mmCIF file of C-alpha atoms in Angstrom:
data_model
loop_
_atom_site.group_PDB
_atom_site.id
_atom_site.type_symbol
_atom_site.label_atom_id
_atom_site.label_comp_id
_atom_site.label_asym_id
_atom_site.label_seq_id
_atom_site.Cartn_x
_atom_site.Cartn_y
_atom_site.Cartn_z
ATOM 1 C CA MET A 7 1.947 0.916 -4.009
ATOM 2 C CA ASN A 8 4.287 -0.883 -5.203
ATOM 3 C CA PHE A 9 6.747 0.778 -7.351
ATOM 4 C CA VAL A 10 5.747 1.302 -11.086
ATOM 5 C CA ASN A 11 7.924 1.891 -13.891
ATOM 6 C CA ALA A 12 5.907 2.585 -16.437
ATOM 7 C CA GLU A 13 8.639 2.075 -19.255
ATOM 8 C CA LYS A 14 8.878 -1.490 -18.408
ATOM 9 C CA ILE A 15 5.011 -2.049 -18.270
ATOM 10 C CA LYS A 16 3.655 -4.240 -20.790
ATOM 11 C CA VAL A 17 0.054 -5.758 -19.181
ATOM 12 C CA VAL A 18 -1.989 -4.019 -17.120
ATOM 13 C CA ALA A 19 -3.809 -6.396 -14.728
ATOM 14 C CA MET A 20 -6.651 -5.720 -12.617
ATOM 15 C CA ASP A 21 -9.554 -7.090 -10.336
ATOM 16 C CA LEU A 22 -12.822 -6.584 -11.167
ATOM 17 C CA ASP A 23 -15.323 -5.803 -8.248
ATOM 18 C CA GLY A 24 -14.697 -2.947 -6.202
ATOM 19 C CA THR A 25 -11.775 -1.869 -8.762
ATOM 20 C CA LEU A 26 -13.430 -1.495 -12.250
ATOM 21 C CA THR A 27 -17.221 -1.893 -11.019
ATOM 22 C CA GLN A 28 -19.357 -2.021 -8.427
ATOM 23 C CA HIS A 29 -20.151 -5.387 -7.141
ATOM 24 C CA LYS A 30 -21.572 -7.387 -9.943
ATOM 25 C CA GLN A 31 -22.443 -4.297 -12.256
ATOM 26 C CA PRO A 32 -21.601 -3.529 -15.486
ATOM 27 C CA LEU A 33 -19.040 -0.884 -16.368
ATOM 28 C CA THR A 34 -19.625 2.838 -16.146
ATOM 29 C CA PRO A 35 -19.101 4.705 -19.369
ATOM 30 C CA GLU A 36 -15.955 6.327 -17.481
ATOM 31 C CA ASN A 37 -14.319 3.002 -16.916
ATOM 32 C CA ARG A 38 -14.880 1.672 -20.300
ATOM 33 C CA ALA A 39 -13.455 4.838 -21.578
ATOM 34 C CA ALA A 40 -10.502 4.370 -19.168
ATOM 35 C CA LEU A 41 -10.147 0.721 -20.098
ATOM 36 C CA GLU A 42 -10.117 1.702 -24.098
ATOM 37 C CA ALA A 43 -7.482 4.280 -23.393
ATOM 38 C CA LEU A 44 -5.170 1.796 -21.826
ATOM 39 C CA SER A 45 -5.955 -0.863 -24.617
ATOM 40 C CA ALA A 46 -4.374 1.516 -26.637
ATOM 41 C CA ARG A 47 -1.099 1.554 -24.902
ATOM 42 C CA TYR A 48 -1.263 -2.334 -23.144
ATOM 43 C CA SER A 49 -2.283 -5.498 -23.148
ATOM 44 C CA LEU A 50 -5.328 -5.971 -20.617
ATOM 45 C CA LEU A 51 -5.682 -8.846 -18.130
ATOM 46 C CA MET A 52 -8.562 -9.317 -15.719
ATOM 47 C CA VAL A 53 -7.797 -11.569 -13.000
ATOM 48 C CA GLY A 54 -11.020 -12.665 -11.343
ATOM 49 C CA ALA A 55 -12.113 -14.841 -8.159
ATOM 50 C CA GLY A 56 -15.308 -15.889 -10.071
ATOM 51 C CA GLN A 57 -15.681 -18.026 -13.188
ATOM 52 C CA ILE A 58 -14.805 -16.640 -16.689
ATOM 53 C CA SER A 59 -18.035 -16.676 -18.449
ATOM 54 C CA ARG A 60 -19.592 -14.609 -15.663
ATOM 55 C CA ILE A 61 -16.802 -12.180 -15.761
ATOM 56 C CA PHE A 62 -16.891 -11.731 -19.680
ATOM 57 C CA ASN A 63 -20.735 -11.134 -19.266
ATOM 58 C CA GLN A 64 -20.462 -8.760 -16.319
ATOM 59 C CA LEU A 65 -18.045 -6.818 -18.691
ATOM 60 C CA GLU A 66 -20.553 -6.879 -21.381
ATOM 61 C CA LYS A 67 -17.701 -8.683 -23.715
ATOM 62 C CA PHE A 68 -14.992 -6.171 -23.623
ATOM 63 C CA PRO A 69 -12.045 -7.292 -25.450
ATOM 64 C CA ILE A 70 -9.876 -8.430 -22.682
ATOM 65 C CA ASP A 71 -7.674 -11.727 -21.636
ATOM 66 C CA ILE A 72 -9.309 -13.178 -18.466
ATOM 67 C CA ILE A 73 -7.806 -15.098 -15.496
ATOM 68 C CA GLY A 74 -10.823 -17.198 -13.505
ATOM 69 C CA ASN A 75 -11.172 -18.958 -10.560
ATOM 70 C CA TYR A 76 -7.648 -17.946 -9.025
ATOM 71 C CA GLY A 77 -5.841 -19.061 -11.823
ATOM 72 C CA LEU A 78 -7.835 -22.622 -12.707
ATOM 73 C CA GLN A 79 -9.263 -20.738 -15.896
ATOM 74 C CA TYR A 80 -7.564 -18.961 -18.310
ATOM 75 C CA ALA A 81 -8.714 -17.288 -21.484
ATOM 76 C CA THR A 82 -7.731 -14.995 -24.255
ATOM 77 C CA TYR A 83 -10.041 -12.593 -26.108
ATOM 78 C CA ASN A 84 -10.736 -13.782 -29.926
ATOM 79 C CA THR A 85 -10.838 -10.531 -32.127
ATOM 80 C CA GLU A 86 -12.330 -12.684 -34.775
ATOM 81 C CA THR A 87 -15.198 -14.005 -33.199
ATOM 82 C CA GLY A 88 -15.480 -11.829 -30.041
ATOM 83 C CA GLU A 89 -15.751 -14.448 -27.670
ATOM 84 C CA MET A 90 -13.220 -15.888 -25.286
ATOM 85 C CA ASP A 91 -10.492 -18.835 -26.285
ATOM 86 C CA ILE A 92 -10.376 -21.098 -23.295
ATOM 87 C CA LYS A 93 -6.827 -21.940 -22.568
ATOM 88 C CA ARG A 94 -6.657 -23.441 -19.247
ATOM 89 C CA ASP A 95 -9.655 -25.151 -17.278
ATOM 90 C CA LEU A 96 -8.688 -26.950 -14.150
ATOM 91 C CA THR A 97 -11.125 -28.763 -11.744
ATOM 92 C CA PHE A 98 -9.621 -30.148 -8.598
ATOM 93 C CA PRO A 99 -11.389 -33.358 -6.478
ATOM 94 C CA CYS A 100 -12.667 -32.333 -3.310
ATOM 95 C CA ASP A 101 -12.900 -34.389 -0.133
ATOM 96 C CA ARG A 102 -16.394 -33.086 1.060
ATOM 97 C CA GLU A 103 -16.669 -35.178 3.966
ATOM 98 C CA SER A 104 -13.054 -33.444 5.248
ATOM 99 C CA VAL A 105 -14.614 -30.085 4.513
ATOM 100 C CA ASP A 106 -17.829 -30.650 5.945
ATOM 101 C CA ARG A 107 -16.193 -31.727 8.951
ATOM 102 C CA ARG A 108 -13.570 -28.907 9.586
ATOM 103 C CA VAL A 109 -16.254 -26.295 8.721
ATOM 104 C CA THR A 110 -19.043 -27.746 11.238
ATOM 105 C CA GLN A 111 -15.820 -27.576 13.900
ATOM 106 C CA MET A 112 -15.212 -24.128 13.214
ATOM 107 C CA ARG A 113 -18.903 -23.200 13.413
ATOM 108 C CA GLU A 114 -18.853 -24.771 16.982
ATOM 109 C CA LYS A 115 -15.688 -23.512 18.151
ATOM 110 C CA HIS A 116 -16.889 -19.439 16.840
ATOM 111 C CA GLY A 117 -20.572 -19.907 17.174
ATOM 112 C CA PHE A 118 -21.696 -19.845 13.825
ATOM 113 C CA THR A 119 -23.871 -22.783 14.411
ATOM 114 C CA VAL A 120 -27.121 -21.197 13.504
ATOM 115 C CA PHE A 121 -27.200 -20.787 9.756
ATOM 116 C CA ARG A 122 -29.623 -21.052 6.533
ATOM 117 C CA GLY A 123 -29.483 -23.146 4.164
ATOM 118 C CA GLU A 124 -26.384 -25.829 3.524
ATOM 119 C CA ASN A 125 -23.277 -25.934 5.855
ATOM 120 C CA VAL A 126 -20.827 -25.435 2.464
ATOM 121 C CA GLU A 127 -20.962 -24.490 -0.872
ATOM 122 C CA TYR A 128 -18.867 -26.594 -3.207
ATOM 123 C CA HIS A 129 -18.023 -25.267 -6.694
ATOM 124 C CA PRO A 130 -17.390 -27.575 -9.723
ATOM 125 C CA SER A 131 -13.745 -25.989 -9.903
ATOM 126 C CA GLY A 132 -12.818 -27.541 -6.501
ATOM 127 C CA CYS A 133 -13.194 -24.212 -4.801
ATOM 128 C CA VAL A 134 -15.147 -24.247 -1.663
ATOM 129 C CA THR A 135 -17.052 -21.627 0.430
ATOM 130 C CA PHE A 136 -17.433 -21.708 4.116
ATOM 131 C CA PRO A 137 -20.317 -19.234 4.502
ATOM 132 C CA CYS A 138 -20.669 -18.428 8.131
ATOM 133 C CA LEU A 139 -24.459 -17.583 7.869
ATOM 134 C CA GLY A 140 -25.070 -20.470 5.607
ATOM 135 C CA THR A 141 -25.858 -20.897 1.696
ATOM 136 C CA LYS A 142 -29.243 -19.334 1.906
ATOM 137 C CA ALA A 143 -28.620 -16.343 4.278
ATOM 138 C CA ILE A 144 -31.126 -13.083 3.407
ATOM 139 C CA GLN A 145 -28.699 -10.211 2.048
ATOM 140 C CA GLU A 146 -29.759 -8.065 5.221
ATOM 141 C CA ASP A 147 -28.313 -10.508 7.649
ATOM 142 C CA LYS A 148 -25.100 -10.950 5.511
ATOM 143 C CA LEU A 149 -24.334 -7.378 4.998
ATOM 144 C CA ALA A 150 -24.825 -6.680 8.640
ATOM 145 C CA PHE A 151 -22.576 -9.616 9.935
ATOM 146 C CA ASP A 152 -19.271 -8.411 9.591
ATOM 147 C CA PRO A 153 -18.897 -4.826 7.539
ATOM 148 C CA ASP A 154 -15.437 -4.340 8.682
ATOM 149 C CA ARG A 155 -14.130 -7.974 8.157
ATOM 150 C CA LYS A 156 -12.877 -7.613 12.087
ATOM 151 C CA LYS A 157 -14.798 -10.841 12.892
ATOM 152 C CA ARG A 158 -13.253 -13.106 10.312
ATOM 153 C CA ARG A 159 -9.840 -11.230 10.351
ATOM 154 C CA ALA A 160 -9.531 -12.305 14.283
ATOM 155 C CA ILE A 161 -9.874 -15.898 13.273
ATOM 156 C CA TYR A 162 -8.294 -15.890 9.743
ATOM 157 C CA ALA A 163 -4.834 -17.441 10.807
ATOM 158 C CA GLU A 164 -6.832 -20.113 12.412
ATOM 159 C CA ILE A 165 -8.957 -20.954 9.274
ATOM 160 C CA CYS A 166 -5.826 -20.963 7.056
ATOM 161 C CA GLU A 167 -4.284 -23.507 9.329
ATOM 162 C CA VAL A 168 -7.414 -25.898 9.709
ATOM 163 C CA PHE A 169 -7.509 -25.289 5.743
ATOM 164 C CA SER A 170 -4.264 -25.838 5.086
ATOM 165 C CA ASP A 171 -4.458 -27.439 1.855
ATOM 166 C CA TYR A 172 -6.629 -24.529 0.755
ATOM 167 C CA THR A 173 -5.688 -21.020 -0.458
ATOM 168 C CA VAL A 174 -8.185 -18.992 2.195
ATOM 169 C CA PHE A 175 -9.646 -15.320 1.536
ATOM 170 C CA VAL A 176 -11.775 -13.222 3.821
ATOM 171 C CA GLY A 177 -14.667 -13.197 1.111
ATOM 172 C CA GLY A 178 -17.599 -11.102 0.401
ATOM 173 C CA SER A 179 -19.741 -9.764 3.216
ATOM 174 C CA SER A 180 -19.864 -13.140 5.475
ATOM 175 C CA SER A 181 -17.876 -15.964 3.856
ATOM 176 C CA PHE A 182 -14.360 -17.658 3.706
ATOM 177 C CA ASP A 183 -13.498 -18.120 0.308
ATOM 178 C CA MET A 184 -11.099 -21.148 -0.714
ATOM 179 C CA ALA A 185 -9.357 -22.184 -3.818
ATOM 180 C CA PRO A 186 -7.109 -25.277 -3.981
ATOM 181 C CA ALA A 187 -3.358 -24.337 -2.789
ATOM 182 C CA PRO A 188 -1.437 -23.064 -4.104
ATOM 183 C CA TYR A 189 -3.922 -20.865 -6.531
ATOM 184 C CA ASN A 190 -3.839 -17.473 -5.791
ATOM 185 C CA LYS A 191 -3.670 -14.228 -7.832
ATOM 186 C CA TYR A 192 -0.207 -14.215 -7.330
ATOM 187 C CA TYR A 193 0.155 -17.530 -8.307
ATOM 188 C CA ALA A 194 -1.862 -17.030 -11.272
ATOM 189 C CA LEU A 195 0.387 -13.918 -12.776
ATOM 190 C CA ASP A 196 3.609 -15.578 -11.807
ATOM 191 C CA LEU A 197 2.498 -18.662 -13.788
ATOM 192 C CA LEU A 198 1.330 -16.380 -16.927
ATOM 193 C CA CYS A 199 4.868 -14.574 -16.893
ATOM 194 C CA ARG A 200 6.266 -18.014 -17.205
ATOM 195 C CA GLU A 201 3.772 -19.103 -20.253
ATOM 196 C CA ARG A 202 4.345 -15.663 -21.949
ATOM 197 C CA GLY A 203 8.147 -14.882 -21.150
ATOM 198 C CA LEU A 204 7.432 -11.904 -19.214
ATOM 199 C CA SER A 205 9.003 -10.764 -16.027
ATOM 200 C CA HIS A 206 6.944 -9.428 -12.642
ATOM 201 C CA GLU A 207 8.204 -5.726 -13.653
ATOM 202 C CA ASN A 208 6.225 -5.892 -16.822
ATOM 203 C CA ILE A 209 2.963 -6.498 -15.334
ATOM 204 C CA VAL A 210 1.283 -3.694 -13.339
ATOM 205 C CA TYR A 211 -1.722 -4.753 -11.077
ATOM 206 C CA ILE A 212 -4.705 -2.673 -9.797
ATOM 207 C CA GLY A 213 -6.846 -3.955 -7.176
ATOM 208 C CA ASP A 214 -9.051 -3.215 -4.151
ATOM 209 C CA ASP A 215 -8.893 -5.804 -1.561
ATOM 210 C CA TYR A 216 -5.277 -5.950 -0.850
ATOM 211 C CA GLY A 217 -5.866 -5.794 3.251
ATOM 212 C CA PRO A 218 -5.653 -9.151 5.241
ATOM 213 C CA GLY A 219 -6.796 -11.896 3.877
ATOM 214 C CA GLY A 220 -8.075 -10.150 1.085
ATOM 215 C CA ASN A 221 -7.772 -11.945 -2.627
ATOM 216 C CA ASP A 222 -5.479 -9.088 -3.970
ATOM 217 C CA GLU A 223 -3.077 -9.509 -0.841
ATOM 218 C CA SER A 224 -0.818 -12.050 -2.414
ATOM 219 C CA VAL A 225 -0.287 -9.352 -5.123
ATOM 220 C CA TYR A 226 0.005 -6.240 -3.030
ATOM 221 C CA LYS A 227 2.569 -8.411 -0.694
ATOM 222 C CA SER A 228 4.423 -9.191 -3.574
ATOM 223 C CA ASP A 229 7.208 -7.858 -6.227
ATOM 224 C CA PHE A 230 4.612 -7.065 -8.723
ATOM 225 C CA PRO A 231 3.875 -3.165 -9.330
ATOM 226 C CA TYR A 232 0.816 -2.493 -7.684
ATOM 227 C CA LEU A 233 -1.597 0.408 -7.907
ATOM 228 C CA THR A 234 -3.837 0.471 -5.051
ATOM 229 C CA ILE A 235 -7.798 1.519 -5.399
ATOM 230 C CA ASP A 236 -10.495 2.218 -3.012
ATOM 231 C CA ASP A 237 -13.375 3.236 -4.661
ATOM 232 C CA TYR A 238 -14.049 2.024 -8.465
ATOM 233 C CA ARG A 239 -15.232 5.050 -9.443
ATOM 234 C CA ASP A 240 -11.409 6.376 -8.974
ATOM 235 C CA PHE A 241 -10.218 4.364 -11.787
ATOM 236 C CA PRO A 242 -9.847 6.883 -14.425
ATOM 237 C CA LYS A 243 -7.624 8.842 -11.703
ATOM 238 C CA VAL A 244 -5.267 5.703 -10.402
ATOM 239 C CA ILE A 245 -4.581 4.912 -14.139
ATOM 240 C CA LYS A 246 -3.368 8.465 -15.031
ATOM 241 C CA PRO A 247 0.030 7.795 -14.353
ATOM 242 C CA LEU A 248 0.199 4.903 -16.955
ATOM 243 C CA LEU A 249 -1.254 7.144 -20.069
ATOM 244 C CA GLU A 250 1.106 9.825 -19.619
ATOM 245 C CA LYS A 251 4.511 8.143 -20.169
#
């Protein structure tokens, strides 16, 4: 846990899946109540890897500002309409021929040549997914592929080097996720600070994916105050110090 001075915190930022909810599931009543308690004292910010629309719907339109696609998207909650007002929605061009060639190179080198579906998943934002088992792999195979992430972490540095024009994450159960460099969650939060006139000590971040290659790692290793969580059901307990100031 990075040092948290609750007196200076103005914004509570957090990850979604694994931190606040089970993967792609709605809020539990306990965690919704915890968010409501936080919102009485702080501004709330969701910092996600996915699109804002998906995050907002998964939260069942809970009133919260949202960063999506590692900072490519940003929206604020409109209290009058109950919807999100999009402030930023960036897309980047993708050299698909180059990406496909590099993914194929990594498949051949590391033995991922048998796969189902497409070689690469391309997202409208310019983000890319390298699915080790292909885009149409069955869920059972994906869950069994690399449950402790050791396979992907063993080659993570090499993937980062080969895809130096992207920020690379060990994603999901069998993939590498990539966002156009320099976008990651740290970059998104730092940009928000500059836009809002905040300092890093004014934002505390809560996330579960803080290990090597995790999409919360860039924040965890930075000077932003950070609260770690390893089970979304512990969220009310993890935020308790923020409610005791």
